[in-house]
């Protein structure tokens, strides 16, 4: 059975390849509709489900995996930055502080569907203005929720939970969900 990752993210593709040897990617094309009255966990799961359902319509006989990662600081959801200035603002806000990274995951095959999430606490180092400008200038944070990548050096002081969740695909959770959906994986 074909497995489809509903994402264009090279990081998600790399992480999924740790547990699945043969899959294709097909990014979702739907708009992301968010109900801000929901909890951050429900928002992440809802966005993952929207992406999964969108791609599933093109791959009805496949197993589709949809993911969405959000960063939450003091109740505020910090998505991908609009531009470099937004990334600088976000990194200054998170500098030296602890926040949560939540990835919603939806796995669907035929009439089976699972929707779950992984949550990791992350504390950033105290980041100098010079470090932030240089980091943002390199372009890395511009496509990442919270404006940073845990895999990029010098940013994270410590984390509690799944490292791969913060990168964007909680490998252990996805592996368990796939086993539950498809018994022969």
XYZ file of N, CA, C and O in Angstrom:
740
model
N 0.848 -1.187 0.000
C 0.000 0.000 0.000
C 0.889 1.245 0.000
O 1.826 1.341 0.769
N 0.580 2.179 -0.888
C 1.359 3.412 -1.017
C 1.150 4.323 0.195
O 0.029 4.515 0.640
N 2.232 4.893 0.705
C 2.163 5.878 1.785
C 2.465 7.241 1.175
O 3.406 7.398 0.397
N 1.639 8.231 1.533
C 1.774 9.587 0.999
C 1.948 10.552 2.160
O 1.123 10.593 3.074
N 3.009 11.333 2.118
C 3.231 12.398 3.089
C 2.662 13.685 2.508
O 3.093 14.139 1.451
N 1.681 14.257 3.180
C 0.998 15.466 2.700
C 1.812 16.702 3.078
O 1.356 17.563 3.829
N 3.030 16.784 2.547
C 3.927 17.885 2.898
C 5.026 18.008 1.858
O 5.450 17.013 1.267
N 5.505 19.228 1.678
C 6.663 19.470 0.818
C 7.922 19.681 1.654
O 9.002 19.910 1.107
N 7.804 19.607 2.975
C 8.921 19.890 3.865
C 10.043 18.852 3.725
O 9.818 17.663 3.950
N 11.252 19.313 3.388
C 12.366 18.362 3.325
C 12.678 17.756 4.691
O 13.123 16.617 4.782
N 12.431 18.497 5.756
C 12.685 17.978 7.100
C 11.710 16.846 7.434
O 12.112 15.814 7.964
N 10.430 17.030 7.101
C 9.459 15.955 7.358
C 9.770 14.723 6.516
O 9.654 13.597 6.976
N 10.152 14.949 5.272
C 10.495 13.833 4.378
C 11.671 13.048 4.959
O 11.651 11.814 4.995
N 12.695 13.749 5.412
C 13.866 13.093 5.996
C 13.492 12.298 7.249
O 13.938 11.161 7.440
N 12.649 12.881 8.092
C 12.246 12.186 9.321
C 11.400 10.959 9.016
O 11.588 9.897 9.618
N 10.455 11.082 8.079
C 9.614 9.932 7.747
C 10.452 8.792 7.172
O 10.176 7.620 7.418
N 11.520 9.129 6.449
C 12.371 8.090 5.859
C 13.078 7.251 6.922
O 13.577 6.169 6.622
N 13.094 7.720 8.179
C 13.674 6.931 9.269
C 12.808 5.724 9.614
O 13.288 4.749 10.182
N 11.501 5.800 9.298
C 10.603 4.703 9.677
C 9.879 4.066 8.494
O 9.326 2.980 8.620
N 9.869 4.737 7.339
C 9.211 4.205 6.142
C 10.192 4.331 4.979
O 10.663 5.424 4.684
N 10.472 3.210 4.322
C 11.466 3.246 3.248
C 10.892 3.700 1.913
O 11.608 4.239 1.078
N 9.603 3.490 1.683
C 9.013 3.799 0.384
C 7.744 4.641 0.564
O 6.737 4.131 1.058
N 7.833 5.909 0.183
C 6.668 6.794 0.254
C 6.844 7.904 -0.769
O 7.936 8.118 -1.296
N 5.754 8.597 -1.050
C 5.816 9.762 -1.933
C 5.326 10.975 -1.146
O 4.701 10.838 -0.090
N 5.618 12.157 -1.672
C 5.111 13.383 -1.058
C 4.136 14.043 -2.033
O 4.322 14.006 -3.238
N 3.093 14.606 -1.470
C 2.105 15.356 -2.239
C 1.553 16.428 -1.301
O 0.697 16.140 -0.469
N 2.059 17.650 -1.388
C 1.650 18.694 -0.459
C 0.162 19.041 -0.580
O -0.396 19.032 -1.681
N -0.435 19.333 0.543
C -1.826 19.788 0.565
C -1.928 21.141 -0.132
O -1.008 21.956 -0.067
N -3.054 21.359 -0.797
C -3.269 22.627 -1.496
C -4.423 23.417 -0.885
O -4.763 24.488 -1.376
N -5.004 22.884 0.186
C -6.133 23.567 0.817
C -5.642 24.754 1.638
O -4.501 24.794 2.089
N -6.518 25.722 1.844
C -6.214 26.816 2.755
C -6.333 26.303 4.171
O -7.060 25.355 4.445
N -5.607 26.914 5.082
C -5.651 26.481 6.476
C -6.684 27.302 7.227
O -6.498 28.496 7.443
N -7.784 26.638 7.611
C -8.825 27.310 8.374
C -8.640 26.995 9.848
O -8.586 25.834 10.234
N -8.528 28.046 10.660
C -8.250 27.888 12.078
C -9.407 28.457 12.894
O -9.829 29.595 12.683
N -9.879 27.659 13.832
C -10.882 28.115 14.789
C -10.128 28.506 16.053
O -9.716 27.639 16.833
N -9.920 29.811 16.259
C -9.082 30.279 17.370
C -9.702 30.049 18.749
O -9.037 30.231 19.749
N -10.963 29.612 18.791
C -11.577 29.323 20.090
C -11.158 27.943 20.610
O -11.398 27.622 21.767
N -10.517 27.139 19.764
C -10.060 25.811 20.174
C -8.738 25.893 20.929
O -8.022 26.888 20.857
N -8.400 24.818 21.623
C -7.096 24.739 22.293
C -6.002 24.622 21.232
O -6.266 24.184 20.102
N -4.762 24.994 21.574
C -3.670 24.843 20.616
C -3.532 23.400 20.104
O -3.258 23.177 18.928
N -3.730 22.432 20.989
C -3.647 21.024 20.582
C -4.700 20.702 19.530
O -4.424 20.035 18.522
N -5.935 21.180 19.757
C -7.017 20.933 18.799
C -6.783 21.681 17.483
O -7.142 21.185 16.419
N -6.187 22.859 17.557
C -5.863 23.605 16.335
C -4.844 22.835 15.508
O -5.019 22.647 14.292
N -3.767 22.367 16.143
C -2.730 21.613 15.418
C -3.319 20.345 14.803
O -3.044 20.021 13.641
N -4.148 19.651 15.570
C -4.769 18.428 15.050
C -5.733 18.742 13.905
O -5.771 18.027 12.899
N -6.488 19.821 14.034
C -7.438 20.206 12.987
C -6.742 20.571 11.688
O -7.193 20.191 10.601
N -5.626 21.287 11.784
C -4.870 21.653 10.587
C -4.256 20.411 9.929
O -4.264 20.281 8.706
N -3.742 19.498 10.745
C -3.188 18.249 10.208
C -4.277 17.445 9.499
O -4.057 16.891 8.413
N -5.454 17.414 10.095
C -6.576 16.677 9.502
C -7.014 17.308 8.177
O -7.287 16.606 7.207
N -7.055 18.642 8.116
C -7.416 19.326 6.864
C -6.445 18.948 5.751
O -6.854 18.643 4.625
N -5.147 18.973 6.046
C -4.129 18.639 5.051
C -4.262 17.178 4.609
O -4.186 16.868 3.415
N -4.453 16.298 5.572
C -4.576 14.878 5.274
C -5.795 14.617 4.385
O -5.698 13.906 3.374
N -6.932 15.188 4.745
C -8.164 14.984 3.969
C -8.015 15.528 2.551
O -8.470 14.916 1.593
N -7.374 16.683 2.400
C -7.168 17.293 1.093
C -6.366 16.357 0.180
O -6.734 16.110 -0.965
N -5.280 15.818 0.702
C -4.416 14.943 -0.093
C -5.066 13.574 -0.294
O -4.926 12.962 -1.356
N -5.795 13.095 0.696
C -6.451 11.790 0.579
C -7.398 11.745 -0.625
O -7.519 10.715 -1.284
N -8.036 12.868 -0.926
C -8.948 12.918 -2.076
C -8.231 12.592 -3.392
O -8.866 12.163 -4.354
N -6.921 12.784 -3.438
C -6.127 12.472 -4.642
C -5.481 11.089 -4.566
O -4.892 10.623 -5.536
N -5.569 10.440 -3.396
C -4.894 9.149 -3.174
C -5.810 8.227 -2.358
O -5.447 7.807 -1.254
N -6.952 7.902 -2.896
C -7.982 7.172 -2.151
C -7.567 5.761 -1.726
O -8.112 5.229 -0.761
N -6.619 5.156 -2.415
C -6.213 3.795 -2.046
C -4.883 3.784 -1.282
O -4.253 2.742 -1.152
N -4.477 4.928 -0.772
C -3.189 5.048 -0.076
C -3.383 5.334 1.411
O -4.494 5.595 1.866
N -2.287 5.303 2.132
C -2.237 5.780 3.513
C -1.655 7.182 3.441
O -0.557 7.378 2.911
N -2.387 8.166 3.953
C -1.938 9.561 3.889
C -1.616 10.062 5.294
O -2.369 9.816 6.241
N -0.493 10.766 5.399
C -0.049 11.356 6.670
C -0.042 12.869 6.510
O 0.662 13.401 5.654
N -0.821 13.548 7.334
C -0.831 15.009 7.360
C -0.317 15.496 8.699
O -0.624 14.908 9.739
N 0.476 16.560 8.687
C 1.047 17.117 9.923
C 0.936 18.634 9.912
O 0.963 19.251 8.854
N 0.860 19.205 11.088
C 0.977 20.649 11.223
C 1.624 20.955 12.565
O 1.209 20.416 13.601
N 2.639 21.801 12.544
C 3.382 22.155 13.755
C 3.130 23.617 14.096
O 3.213 24.480 13.228
N 2.807 23.846 15.365
C 2.636 25.215 15.841
C 3.497 25.422 17.096
O 3.835 24.471 17.792
N 3.852 26.660 17.324
C 4.591 27.050 18.518
C 3.651 27.913 19.352
O 2.980 28.801 18.824
N 3.602 27.632 20.656
C 2.707 28.367 21.550
C 3.525 28.985 22.679
O 4.261 28.287 23.385
N 3.398 30.302 22.814
C 4.083 31.026 23.878
C 3.071 31.917 24.578
O 2.454 32.776 23.948
N 2.876 31.675 25.874
C 1.919 32.440 26.687
C 0.543 32.499 26.018
O -0.078 33.559 25.933
N 0.098 31.360 25.500
C -1.221 31.268 24.885
C -1.318 31.778 23.462
O -2.347 31.633 22.809
N -0.248 32.373 22.943
C -0.243 32.908 21.580
C 0.368 31.885 20.623
O 1.430 31.325 20.903
N -0.335 31.641 19.522
C 0.197 30.727 18.514
C 1.116 31.501 17.580
O 0.729 32.506 16.990
N 2.360 31.010 17.484
C 3.367 31.637 16.629
C 3.588 30.724 15.428
O 4.227 29.683 15.550
N 3.076 31.105 14.293
C 3.233 30.306 13.083
C 4.523 30.652 12.376
O 5.472 31.175 12.969
N 4.555 30.395 11.082
C 5.710 30.777 10.272
C 5.728 32.296 10.157
O 4.679 32.936 10.067
N 6.915 32.906 10.168
C 6.990 34.369 10.080
C 6.537 34.873 8.709
O 6.726 34.202 7.695
N 5.941 36.078 8.708
C 5.508 36.703 7.450
C 6.710 37.163 6.625
O 6.683 37.170 5.414
N 7.756 37.590 7.352
C 8.959 38.111 6.697
C 10.101 38.109 7.714
O 9.928 37.666 8.854
N 11.252 38.621 7.314
C 12.424 38.628 8.188
C 12.179 39.442 9.461
O 12.596 39.044 10.552
N 11.506 40.568 9.344
C 11.238 41.407 10.515
C 10.367 40.669 11.531
O 10.592 40.752 12.737
N 9.375 39.927 11.035
C 8.504 39.135 11.906
C 9.317 38.041 12.599
O 9.128 37.776 13.791
N 10.247 37.418 11.881
C 11.107 36.388 12.471
C 11.973 36.981 13.583
O 12.120 36.385 14.655
N 12.534 38.156 13.349
C 13.352 38.831 14.371
C 12.514 39.116 15.611
O 12.933 38.829 16.742
N 11.316 39.632 15.416
C 10.410 39.936 16.530
C 10.098 38.666 17.338
O 10.128 38.672 18.573
N 9.789 37.572 16.639
C 9.450 36.310 17.310
C 10.639 35.780 18.100
O 10.489 35.360 19.250
N 11.830 35.795 17.517
C 13.011 35.285 18.213
C 13.357 36.120 19.437
O 13.768 35.586 20.467
N 13.172 37.423 19.361
C 13.391 38.277 20.540
C 12.392 37.927 21.642
O 12.738 37.910 22.818
N 11.156 37.649 21.240
C 10.104 37.280 22.195
C 10.443 35.953 22.889
O 10.232 35.804 24.096
N 10.976 34.983 22.146
C 11.250 33.645 22.687
C 12.619 33.530 23.354
O 12.872 32.565 24.080
N 13.501 34.495 23.137
C 14.862 34.464 23.676
C 14.858 34.248 25.190
O 14.248 35.016 25.934
N 15.518 33.163 25.631
C 15.627 32.865 27.059
C 14.352 32.345 27.691
O 14.304 32.154 28.908
N 13.335 32.090 26.906
C 12.016 31.688 27.435
C 11.674 30.248 27.028
O 12.207 29.702 26.074
N 10.710 29.694 27.763
C 10.199 28.357 27.469
C 8.863 28.486 26.750
O 8.036 29.325 27.103
N 8.680 27.658 25.750
C 7.432 27.631 24.984
C 7.128 26.177 24.626
O 7.931 25.281 24.918
N 5.978 25.936 24.029
C 5.581 24.585 23.623
C 5.547 24.478 22.108
O 5.129 25.415 21.427
N 5.963 23.335 21.612
C 5.836 23.010 20.195
C 4.865 21.837 20.109
O 5.069 20.810 20.754
N 3.805 22.033 19.339
C 2.767 21.021 19.209
C 2.647 20.644 17.734
O 2.474 21.524 16.889
N 2.757 19.356 17.452
C 2.539 18.866 16.092
C 1.307 17.984 16.090
O 1.244 16.985 16.815
N 0.322 18.390 15.291
C -0.848 17.557 15.066
C -0.532 16.591 13.941
O 0.151 16.951 12.980
N -1.013 15.344 14.068
C -0.778 14.322 13.051
C -2.098 13.631 12.737
O -2.835 13.248 13.640
N -2.373 13.474 11.449
C -3.542 12.723 10.997
C -3.055 11.657 10.016
O -2.309 11.964 9.086
N -3.452 10.417 10.256
C -3.127 9.309 9.355
C -4.446 8.685 8.924
O -5.272 8.332 9.758
N -4.621 8.556 7.601
C -5.884 8.048 7.066
C -5.636 7.009 5.983
O -4.754 7.172 5.145
N -6.452 5.966 6.028
C -6.442 4.922 5.004
C -7.848 4.364 4.912
O -8.399 3.907 5.917
N -8.420 4.380 3.714
C -9.777 3.846 3.549
C -10.736 4.498 4.520
O -10.863 5.713 4.548
N -11.358 3.686 5.362
C -12.304 4.257 6.332
C -11.704 4.380 7.729
O -12.415 4.624 8.690
N -10.380 4.207 7.849
C -9.711 4.360 9.142
C -9.006 5.711 9.188
O -8.342 6.110 8.229
N -9.149 6.390 10.316
C -8.456 7.673 10.486
C -8.088 7.850 11.949
O -8.911 7.636 12.837
N -6.850 8.257 12.186
C -6.375 8.584 13.529
C -5.896 10.024 13.532
O -5.249 10.469 12.584
N -6.214 10.750 14.601
C -5.754 12.127 14.758
C -5.202 12.265 16.175
O -5.924 12.032 17.146
N -3.924 12.624 16.276
C -3.268 12.754 17.583
C -2.308 13.945 17.541
O -2.146 14.582 16.508
N -1.648 14.193 18.663
C -0.647 15.267 18.693
C 0.491 14.898 19.616
O 0.364 14.044 20.490
N 1.609 15.559 19.418
C 2.787 15.455 20.274
C 3.115 16.861 20.752
O 2.982 17.831 20.001
N 3.540 16.966 22.016
C 3.839 18.278 22.599
C 5.213 18.220 23.267
O 5.499 17.293 24.021
N 6.043 19.206 22.968
C 7.399 19.283 23.519
C 7.623 20.683 24.078
O 7.266 21.666 23.437
N 8.203 20.758 25.272
C 8.589 22.054 25.839
C 10.015 22.370 25.400
O 10.885 21.501 25.465
N 10.227 23.610 24.976
C 11.545 24.034 24.494
C 11.914 25.354 25.176
O 11.086 26.257 25.280
N 13.149 25.430 25.626
C 13.668 26.683 26.172
C 14.814 27.138 25.287
O 15.780 26.405 25.075
N 14.688 28.365 24.759
C 15.755 28.915 23.937
C 16.833 29.542 24.806
O 16.563 30.014 25.913
N 18.042 29.554 24.285
C 19.118 30.319 24.907
C 18.747 31.795 24.858
O 17.886 32.208 24.084
N 19.448 32.590 25.650
C 19.317 34.038 25.511
C 20.084 34.404 24.235
O 21.277 34.115 24.115
N 19.359 34.973 23.275
C 19.922 35.251 21.954
C 20.229 36.737 21.819
O 19.361 37.575 22.044
N 21.449 37.045 21.426
C 21.823 38.450 21.231
C 21.165 38.981 19.961
O 20.830 38.220 19.043
N 21.004 40.305 19.893
C 20.445 40.925 18.685
C 21.301 40.582 17.470
O 20.776 40.330 16.386
N 22.616 40.548 17.661
C 23.531 40.231 16.567
C 23.307 38.795 16.069
O 23.246 38.543 14.858
N 23.175 37.862 17.015
C 22.928 36.460 16.642
C 21.615 36.337 15.863
O 21.553 35.668 14.829
N 20.574 36.980 16.379
C 19.261 36.905 15.730
C 19.319 37.451 14.311
O 18.827 36.820 13.370
N 19.940 38.617 14.132
C 20.033 39.214 12.785
C 20.788 38.308 11.826
O 20.387 38.116 10.676
N 21.883 37.738 12.298
C 22.681 36.851 11.451
C 21.889 35.587 11.109
O 21.886 35.129 9.961
N 21.214 35.020 12.108
C 20.433 33.801 11.903
C 19.300 34.045 10.910
O 19.117 33.284 9.955
N 18.554 35.110 11.104
C 17.450 35.429 10.199
C 17.986 35.759 8.808
O 17.406 35.356 7.792
N 19.117 36.454 8.742
C 19.729 36.797 7.466
C 20.104 35.578 6.635
O 20.116 35.629 5.405
N 20.372 34.455 7.302
C 20.697 33.215 6.603
C 19.486 32.541 5.977
O 19.620 31.606 5.191
N 18.280 32.999 6.339
C 17.057 32.490 5.722
C 16.433 31.268 6.373
O 15.286 30.935 6.087
N 17.143 30.585 7.245
C 16.638 29.337 7.825
C 15.300 29.467 8.551
O 14.434 28.604 8.406
N 15.068 30.529 9.326
C 13.835 30.573 10.111
C 12.581 30.974 9.333
O 11.475 30.911 9.853
N 12.738 31.352 8.075
C 11.605 31.942 7.361
C 10.514 30.951 6.976
O 9.401 31.361 6.651
N 10.799 29.649 7.046
C 9.766 28.661 6.718
C 9.432 27.764 7.907
O 8.941 26.661 7.748
N 9.699 28.265 9.126
C 9.507 27.440 10.310
C 8.594 28.123 11.331
O 8.757 29.305 11.623
N 7.674 27.345 11.891
C 6.836 27.848 12.980
C 7.749 28.290 14.122
O 8.713 27.603 14.457
N 7.457 29.450 14.696
C 8.285 29.970 15.777
C 9.574 30.607 15.312
O 10.359 31.075 16.113
N 9.824 30.607 14.020
C 10.986 31.268 13.411
C 12.337 30.657 13.777
O 13.352 31.342 13.782
N 12.357 29.349 14.094
C 13.642 28.707 14.353
C 13.541 27.219 14.082
O 12.461 26.651 14.034
N 14.703 26.607 13.905
C 14.808 25.162 13.791
C 15.656 24.634 14.926
O 16.768 25.122 15.143
N 15.127 23.661 15.654
C 15.865 23.095 16.794
C 17.194 22.488 16.332
O 18.154 22.449 17.073
N 17.242 22.060 15.070
C 18.448 21.441 14.530
C 19.522 22.469 14.184
O 20.661 22.107 13.928
N 19.170 23.755 14.177
C 20.135 24.817 13.909
C 20.891 25.137 15.199
O 20.292 25.307 16.251
N 22.192 25.235 15.134
C 23.030 25.399 16.323
C 22.848 26.721 17.053
O 22.502 27.737 16.460
N 23.089 26.689 18.367
C 23.144 27.889 19.175
C 21.824 28.443 19.663
O 21.799 29.466 20.344
N 20.718 27.796 19.352
C 19.399 28.343 19.693
C 18.788 27.758 20.958
O 18.274 28.487 21.796
N 18.803 26.447 21.060
C 18.039 25.765 22.104
C 18.914 25.427 23.298
O 19.950 24.785 23.166
N 18.452 25.869 24.485
C 19.141 25.541 25.729
C 18.789 24.125 26.157
O 19.655 23.334 26.513
N 17.481 23.817 26.151
C 17.036 22.476 26.529
C 15.627 22.231 26.012
O 14.913 23.172 25.674
N 15.260 20.953 25.954
C 13.895 20.598 25.571
C 13.474 19.373 26.360
O 14.297 18.589 26.815
N 12.169 19.240 26.542
C 11.584 18.116 27.260
C 10.529 17.489 26.370
O 9.484 18.088 26.128
N 10.846 16.305 25.854
C 9.929 15.626 24.956
C 10.652 15.205 23.690
O 11.860 14.983 23.687
N 9.910 15.144 22.622
C 10.408 14.619 21.350
C 11.159 15.675 20.533
O 10.586 16.704 20.167
N 12.419 15.396 20.228
C 13.218 16.264 19.363
C 12.598 16.322 17.968
O 12.465 17.386 17.374
N 12.208 15.149 17.424
C 11.678 15.110 16.059
C 10.341 15.840 15.951
O 10.001 16.346 14.879
N 9.622 15.932 17.056
C 8.390 16.718 17.069
C 8.698 18.180 16.765
O 8.003 18.823 15.975
N 9.740 18.698 17.373
C 10.101 20.104 17.186
C 10.577 20.346 15.756
O 10.336 21.406 15.180
N 11.209 19.344 15.152
C 11.634 19.459 13.755
C 10.413 19.465 12.832
O 10.423 20.095 11.784
N 9.326 18.787 13.243
C 8.091 18.855 12.457
C 7.379 17.550 12.190
O 6.293 17.542 11.623
N 7.962 16.412 12.617
C 7.293 15.131 12.443
C 7.701 14.224 13.599
O 8.829 13.716 13.622
N 6.830 14.049 14.581
C 7.166 13.204 15.731
C 7.254 11.736 15.306
O 6.240 11.048 15.182
N 8.470 11.267 15.064
C 8.720 9.967 14.448
C 8.068 8.817 15.223
O 7.411 7.957 14.628
N 8.237 8.797 16.528
C 7.685 7.685 17.312
C 6.159 7.664 17.229
O 5.550 6.615 17.009
N 5.529 8.814 17.378
C 4.067 8.897 17.293
C 3.582 8.461 15.911
O 2.654 7.655 15.793
N 4.201 8.971 14.856
C 3.785 8.620 13.491
C 3.964 7.123 13.248
O 3.086 6.467 12.676
N 5.075 6.577 13.706
C 5.310 5.133 13.557
C 4.227 4.314 14.226
O 3.712 3.343 13.649
N 3.853 4.694 15.438
C 2.795 3.981 16.158
C 1.445 4.122 15.469
O 0.661 3.172 15.405
N 1.155 5.309 14.943
C -0.112 5.531 14.242
C -0.167 4.697 12.958
O -1.207 4.106 12.639
N 0.947 4.634 12.231
C 0.992 3.815 11.015
C 0.762 2.343 11.338
O 0.032 1.647 10.623
N 1.380 1.857 12.415
C 1.178 0.459 12.816
C -0.280 0.192 13.148
O -0.803 -0.884 12.856
N -0.921 1.167 13.766
C -2.330 1.015 14.118
C -3.228 1.001 12.869
O -4.205 0.279 12.804
N -2.870 1.796 11.874
C -3.662 1.893 10.634
C -3.382 0.692 9.719
O -4.280 0.126 9.127
N -2.121 0.353 9.576
C -1.732 -0.709 8.644
C -0.932 -1.752 9.411
O 0.228 -1.518 9.757
N -1.513 -2.882 9.674
C -0.877 -3.878 10.533
C 0.387 -4.491 9.954
O 1.211 -5.005 10.681
N 0.618 -4.415 8.644
C 1.792 -5.066 8.061
C 2.981 -4.130 7.866
O 3.928 -4.478 7.177
N 2.961 -2.952 8.459
C 4.129 -2.055 8.349
C 5.231 -2.490 9.295
O 5.014 -2.954 10.347
